[in-house]
C-alpha cells in the first residue's frame, strides 16, 4: 500500500494556507500507510547560501551550540529554528562545505535535506500524530509532497520513511516497489550519489538527482527513469520550482490528479482531495501509465 | 457521526436520503441490505460520498440509488438488480462482479471497471482507466470516453463499447467478448484481432448505444474479438465443460 499526496500552488493565493490545506490530505491516507508519515515543504526560500534540515534523536540536543560551532569554524552566519527533533539551519555558504563539516565533526546529526527551499519532516507513527508533532497546519509555502507508509520492503524506521531527498531541493515519494534497486544503487554510488538507507525508493530519488546533475530537465530525468527503473511505481516529485507525477507502464499503483486555476493536487485516492477548495469544479483524472506530468514555475 | 438510524429519517416522499456527512458507510449499506427482507423504500439518494470505499455494495433488490459526488473503490460491487448512478467520478473496481441491474458513472472511472462481472449494464460517461472489463463474464459495458491499457484482458463474455480511444493491449488473452471501438486502438493484446462488422453486430451495437443513451453512429465503430488461437476450447469436447 502506502499513500502519497502532493499539493502545488500555481499562484500565491493559498501560500499562507499550504499546511492547513495539506494536513487533511495526509491524514486521509492513514489507511494506506499507518506506519510512518512525512512531508517535504517548499517555501521560505533563501536567496544566498543554503537551508539544511537537520535531525538529532535527542529532543534536547543543543542546536544553539551547533550553530555557534558552524559560525566559528566555517566563518558564516547561521539562522536556525527547531521543530521537534529537527532543526532548520540557514547558512550563507554553499551546501557542500556545511555537509562535509557536519559529516566529519557531528556524526550524530542527520542531514535530512539541503537546498534553497526544501524542508523535510518525517517520523514513525500515525499521520495525524506527525501532522500535530510538526505543526504542519501552520506551515506556509509554494508546494508540498507527503507520504504515509505501510512498510513492505524495509524496516519501520524514521530513516526508512519518505520523503527521500538525495540532492539539492529534490525530493521523491513512492508508492510501489522497485525490483532493480540494488544494482542501480551500486551504479549510482560509483557516480558519487550518496545513500543513507537500503530503501528502494531512495534509489529512485538518487537516480533523479544523478540525471539532473547530468543536465536533464525534470521531464527528461523522469523519461529516463521510465527506461531505467524496473518495478511498480507512482512517484510524486518536488524540486525547488517544480512538481511532477509519473506512473510505471503497468500503472497498478493508484493515482488521481486534480487541477484548478489555483493548484494541482495529486493523491493515491480521491478521498485525500475532498477537502481542497473548489474541488467540486476541478478537472480530475487518473494519470496515464508511462506519462510524465510536470508543473514548473518559470518565475520565482 | 450521528447514531440516528437511516430508517428513522425516512422522508415522506418515499425517497430516502442518506447523508454520509452524518452517517457511516456501514449505516448506508445496512439500510440498503435491509430492503432485501422487505422492500419499503425503492429510491435512495446518497449525499457527501467524498470518495468513500464500498458504497452500495452487494445490493440484491430492485432499488434505484443515486450517489451525488465521487466514490472510492468497489462502489456498486456485486450488484444484483439495483440501478445505481454515481453523479461524479468513481475509484477502482466500480461494479466489480456485478450480476444484474445497472450502474452509470457520470464522470470518469478508475481501473478495473466492471471487472469479472457476470451480467448487468455499466455505462461510464467519462473515461475509464486501465483494465476496464478485465475478466468480464457477461456484463455489457459502454464507455463514452476512452479506456486505458489492458482493457478486456481475459474477457470471457459480454460486450465492451468504447466511443473514444483504447490504450495498449486491448483484449489481451481474450475469449468471447465483443469489443467495439470508435476511436483509435493503441495496440491489440495477444490473440485479439479486428473482425468483420456484420449486420448482427451493428444491431447489437445499436441496441447497446441506445440503451446507454449515447448518440453515436454504429457504422463508425470497428469490431475486435478473439482469434481463438490462444485457448483450447474444442467443440468436440463440449460435453466435458
CSV table of N, CA, C and O in Angstrom, one decimal, chain A residues 31-32 247 249-255 268-271 274-275 282-286 288-289, chain B residues 49-53 70-73 89-90 92 108-111 128-131 146 149 186:
chain,number,residue,atom,x,y,z
A,31,UNK,N,-5.2,5.0,6.2
A,31,UNK,CA,-5.5,3.6,6.0
A,31,UNK,C,-4.5,3.0,5.0
A,31,UNK,O,-4.3,1.8,5.0
A,32,UNK,N,-4.0,3.8,4.1
A,32,UNK,CA,-3.0,3.2,3.2
A,32,UNK,C,-1.6,3.2,3.8
A,32,UNK,O,-0.7,2.4,3.2
A,247,UNK,N,3.8,7.5,-13.4
A,247,UNK,CA,3.5,6.1,-13.1
A,247,UNK,C,4.2,5.1,-14.0
A,247,UNK,O,4.4,5.5,-15.2
A,249,UNK,N,4.8,1.7,-16.5
A,249,UNK,CA,3.9,1.3,-17.6
A,249,UNK,C,2.7,0.4,-17.3
A,249,UNK,O,1.8,0.3,-18.0
A,250,UNK,N,2.8,-0.3,-16.2
A,250,UNK,CA,1.7,-1.1,-15.8
A,250,UNK,C,0.7,-0.3,-15.0
A,250,UNK,O,-0.5,-0.6,-15.0
A,251,UNK,N,1.1,0.6,-14.3
A,251,UNK,CA,0.3,1.6,-13.5
A,251,UNK,C,-0.7,0.9,-12.6
A,251,UNK,O,-1.9,1.2,-12.6
A,252,UNK,N,-0.2,-0.1,-11.9
A,252,UNK,CA,-1.1,-0.7,-10.9
A,252,UNK,C,-1.2,0.0,-9.6
A,252,UNK,O,-2.0,-0.4,-8.7
A,253,UNK,N,-0.3,0.9,-9.3
A,253,UNK,CA,-0.4,1.7,-8.1
A,253,UNK,C,-1.3,2.9,-8.4
A,253,UNK,O,-1.0,3.7,-9.3
A,254,UNK,N,-2.3,3.2,-7.6
A,254,UNK,CA,-3.3,4.2,-7.9
A,254,UNK,C,-2.7,5.6,-7.9
A,254,UNK,O,-1.7,5.9,-7.2
A,255,UNK,N,-3.4,6.5,-8.6
A,255,UNK,CA,-3.1,7.9,-8.5
A,255,UNK,C,-4.3,8.7,-9.1
A,255,UNK,O,-4.9,8.2,-10.1
A,268,UNK,N,-3.0,9.3,-3.9
A,268,UNK,CA,-3.3,7.9,-4.2
A,268,UNK,C,-4.8,7.6,-4.4
A,268,UNK,O,-5.1,6.8,-5.2
A,269,UNK,N,-5.6,8.3,-3.6
A,269,UNK,CA,-7.0,8.1,-3.7
A,269,UNK,C,-7.7,9.5,-3.6
A,269,UNK,O,-7.2,10.4,-3.0
A,270,UNK,N,-8.9,9.5,-4.3
A,270,UNK,CA,-9.6,10.8,-4.3
A,270,UNK,C,-10.0,11.3,-2.9
A,270,UNK,O,-10.1,12.5,-2.6
A,271,UNK,N,-10.2,10.3,-2.0
A,271,UNK,CA,-10.5,10.7,-0.6
A,271,UNK,C,-9.6,11.8,0.0
A,271,UNK,O,-10.1,12.7,0.8
A,274,UNK,N,-10.8,15.6,-1.1
A,274,UNK,CA,-12.1,16.2,-0.9
A,274,UNK,C,-12.2,17.5,-0.1
A,274,UNK,O,-13.2,18.2,-0.2
A,275,UNK,N,-11.2,17.8,0.6
A,275,UNK,CA,-11.3,19.0,1.5
A,275,UNK,C,-10.6,20.2,0.8
A,275,UNK,O,-10.6,21.3,1.4
A,282,UNK,N,-13.0,21.1,-10.0
A,282,UNK,CA,-11.6,20.8,-10.5
A,282,UNK,C,-11.7,19.8,-11.7
A,282,UNK,O,-12.6,19.0,-11.7
A,283,UNK,N,-10.7,19.9,-12.5
A,283,UNK,CA,-10.5,18.8,-13.5
A,283,UNK,C,-9.9,17.6,-12.8
A,283,UNK,O,-8.8,17.8,-12.2
A,284,UNK,N,-10.5,16.5,-12.8
A,284,UNK,CA,-10.0,15.3,-12.0
A,284,UNK,C,-9.8,14.2,-13.0
A,284,UNK,O,-10.6,13.8,-13.8
A,285,UNK,N,-8.5,13.6,-13.0
A,285,UNK,CA,-8.3,12.5,-13.9
A,285,UNK,C,-7.2,11.6,-13.3
A,285,UNK,O,-6.5,11.9,-12.4
A,286,UNK,N,-7.2,10.4,-13.9
A,286,UNK,CA,-6.2,9.4,-13.5
A,286,UNK,C,-5.0,9.5,-14.4
A,286,UNK,O,-5.1,9.3,-15.6
A,288,UNK,N,-2.0,8.8,-16.8
A,288,UNK,CA,-1.8,7.6,-17.7
A,288,UNK,C,-0.4,6.9,-17.3
A,288,UNK,O,0.5,7.6,-16.9
A,289,UNK,N,-0.3,5.6,-17.6
A,289,UNK,CA,0.9,5.0,-17.4
A,289,UNK,C,2.0,5.5,-18.3
A,289,UNK,O,1.7,6.0,-19.5
B,49,UNK,N,-20.5,11.5,-0.6
B,49,UNK,CA,-19.8,10.3,-0.5
B,49,UNK,C,-18.3,10.5,-0.3
B,49,UNK,O,-17.6,9.6,0.2
B,50,UNK,N,-17.7,11.6,-0.8
B,50,UNK,CA,-16.4,12.0,-0.6
B,50,UNK,C,-15.3,10.9,-0.8
B,50,UNK,O,-14.4,10.7,0.0
B,51,UNK,N,-15.5,10.2,-1.8
B,51,UNK,CA,-14.5,9.2,-2.2
B,51,UNK,C,-14.5,8.0,-1.3
B,51,UNK,O,-13.5,7.2,-1.3
B,52,UNK,N,-15.5,7.7,-0.5
B,52,UNK,CA,-15.5,6.6,0.4
B,52,UNK,C,-15.6,5.3,-0.4
B,52,UNK,O,-16.2,5.2,-1.4
B,53,UNK,N,-15.0,4.2,0.2
B,53,UNK,CA,-15.0,2.9,-0.5
B,53,UNK,C,-16.3,2.1,-0.2
B,53,UNK,O,-16.9,2.4,0.8
B,70,UNK,N,-18.2,12.0,-5.9
B,70,UNK,CA,-17.2,11.0,-6.3
B,70,UNK,C,-17.2,9.9,-5.2
B,70,UNK,O,-17.3,10.1,-4.0
B,71,UNK,N,-17.0,8.7,-5.7
B,71,UNK,CA,-17.0,7.5,-4.9
B,71,UNK,C,-15.6,6.8,-5.0
B,71,UNK,O,-14.9,7.0,-5.9
B,72,UNK,N,-15.2,6.1,-3.9
B,72,UNK,CA,-13.9,5.4,-3.9
B,72,UNK,C,-14.0,4.0,-4.5
B,72,UNK,O,-14.7,3.8,-5.5
B,73,UNK,N,-13.3,3.1,-4.0
B,73,UNK,CA,-13.1,1.7,-4.6
B,73,UNK,C,-14.4,0.9,-4.4
B,73,UNK,O,-15.1,1.0,-3.5
B,89,UNK,N,-17.1,11.1,-10.1
B,89,UNK,CA,-16.1,10.1,-10.5
B,89,UNK,C,-16.2,8.8,-9.7
B,89,UNK,O,-16.7,8.9,-8.5
B,90,UNK,N,-15.6,7.8,-10.2
B,90,UNK,CA,-15.6,6.5,-9.4
B,90,UNK,C,-14.1,6.0,-9.3
B,90,UNK,O,-13.4,6.1,-10.3
B,92,UNK,N,-11.4,2.7,-8.2
B,92,UNK,CA,-11.2,1.4,-8.7
B,92,UNK,C,-12.3,0.4,-8.5
B,92,UNK,O,-13.0,0.4,-7.5
B,108,UNK,N,-15.5,10.2,-14.6
B,108,UNK,CA,-14.5,9.2,-15.0
B,108,UNK,C,-14.5,8.0,-14.0
B,108,UNK,O,-14.9,8.2,-12.9
B,109,UNK,N,-14.0,6.9,-14.5
B,109,UNK,CA,-13.9,5.7,-13.6
B,109,UNK,C,-12.4,5.3,-13.6
B,109,UNK,O,-11.7,5.4,-14.6
B,110,UNK,N,-11.9,4.8,-12.5
B,110,UNK,CA,-10.6,4.3,-12.4
B,110,UNK,C,-10.4,2.9,-13.0
B,110,UNK,O,-11.3,2.5,-13.7
B,111,UNK,N,-9.4,2.2,-12.6
B,111,UNK,CA,-9.1,0.9,-13.1
B,111,UNK,C,-10.2,-0.2,-12.8
B,111,UNK,O,-10.9,0.0,-11.8
B,128,UNK,N,-12.6,5.6,-18.8
B,128,UNK,CA,-12.3,4.6,-17.8
B,128,UNK,C,-10.8,4.3,-17.8
B,128,UNK,O,-10.1,4.5,-18.9
B,129,UNK,N,-10.3,3.9,-16.7
B,129,UNK,CA,-8.8,3.7,-16.6
B,129,UNK,C,-8.4,2.3,-17.2
B,129,UNK,O,-9.1,1.8,-18.0
B,130,UNK,N,-7.3,1.8,-16.7
B,130,UNK,CA,-6.8,0.6,-17.2
B,130,UNK,C,-7.7,-0.6,-16.8
B,130,UNK,O,-8.5,-0.5,-15.9
B,131,UNK,N,-7.6,-1.7,-17.6
B,131,UNK,CA,-8.2,-2.9,-17.3
B,131,UNK,C,-9.8,-2.9,-17.1
B,131,UNK,O,-10.4,-3.6,-16.3
B,146,UNK,N,-12.6,7.3,-23.3
B,146,UNK,CA,-11.5,6.4,-23.6
B,146,UNK,C,-11.4,5.3,-22.5
B,146,UNK,O,-11.9,5.4,-21.4
B,149,UNK,N,-5.1,1.0,-20.7
B,149,UNK,CA,-4.4,-0.2,-21.2
B,149,UNK,C,-5.0,-1.5,-20.6
B,149,UNK,O,-5.6,-1.5,-19.5
B,186,UNK,N,-4.5,1.8,-29.4
B,186,UNK,CA,-3.0,1.9,-29.3
B,186,UNK,C,-2.3,0.6,-29.7
B,186,UNK,O,-1.4,0.6,-30.5
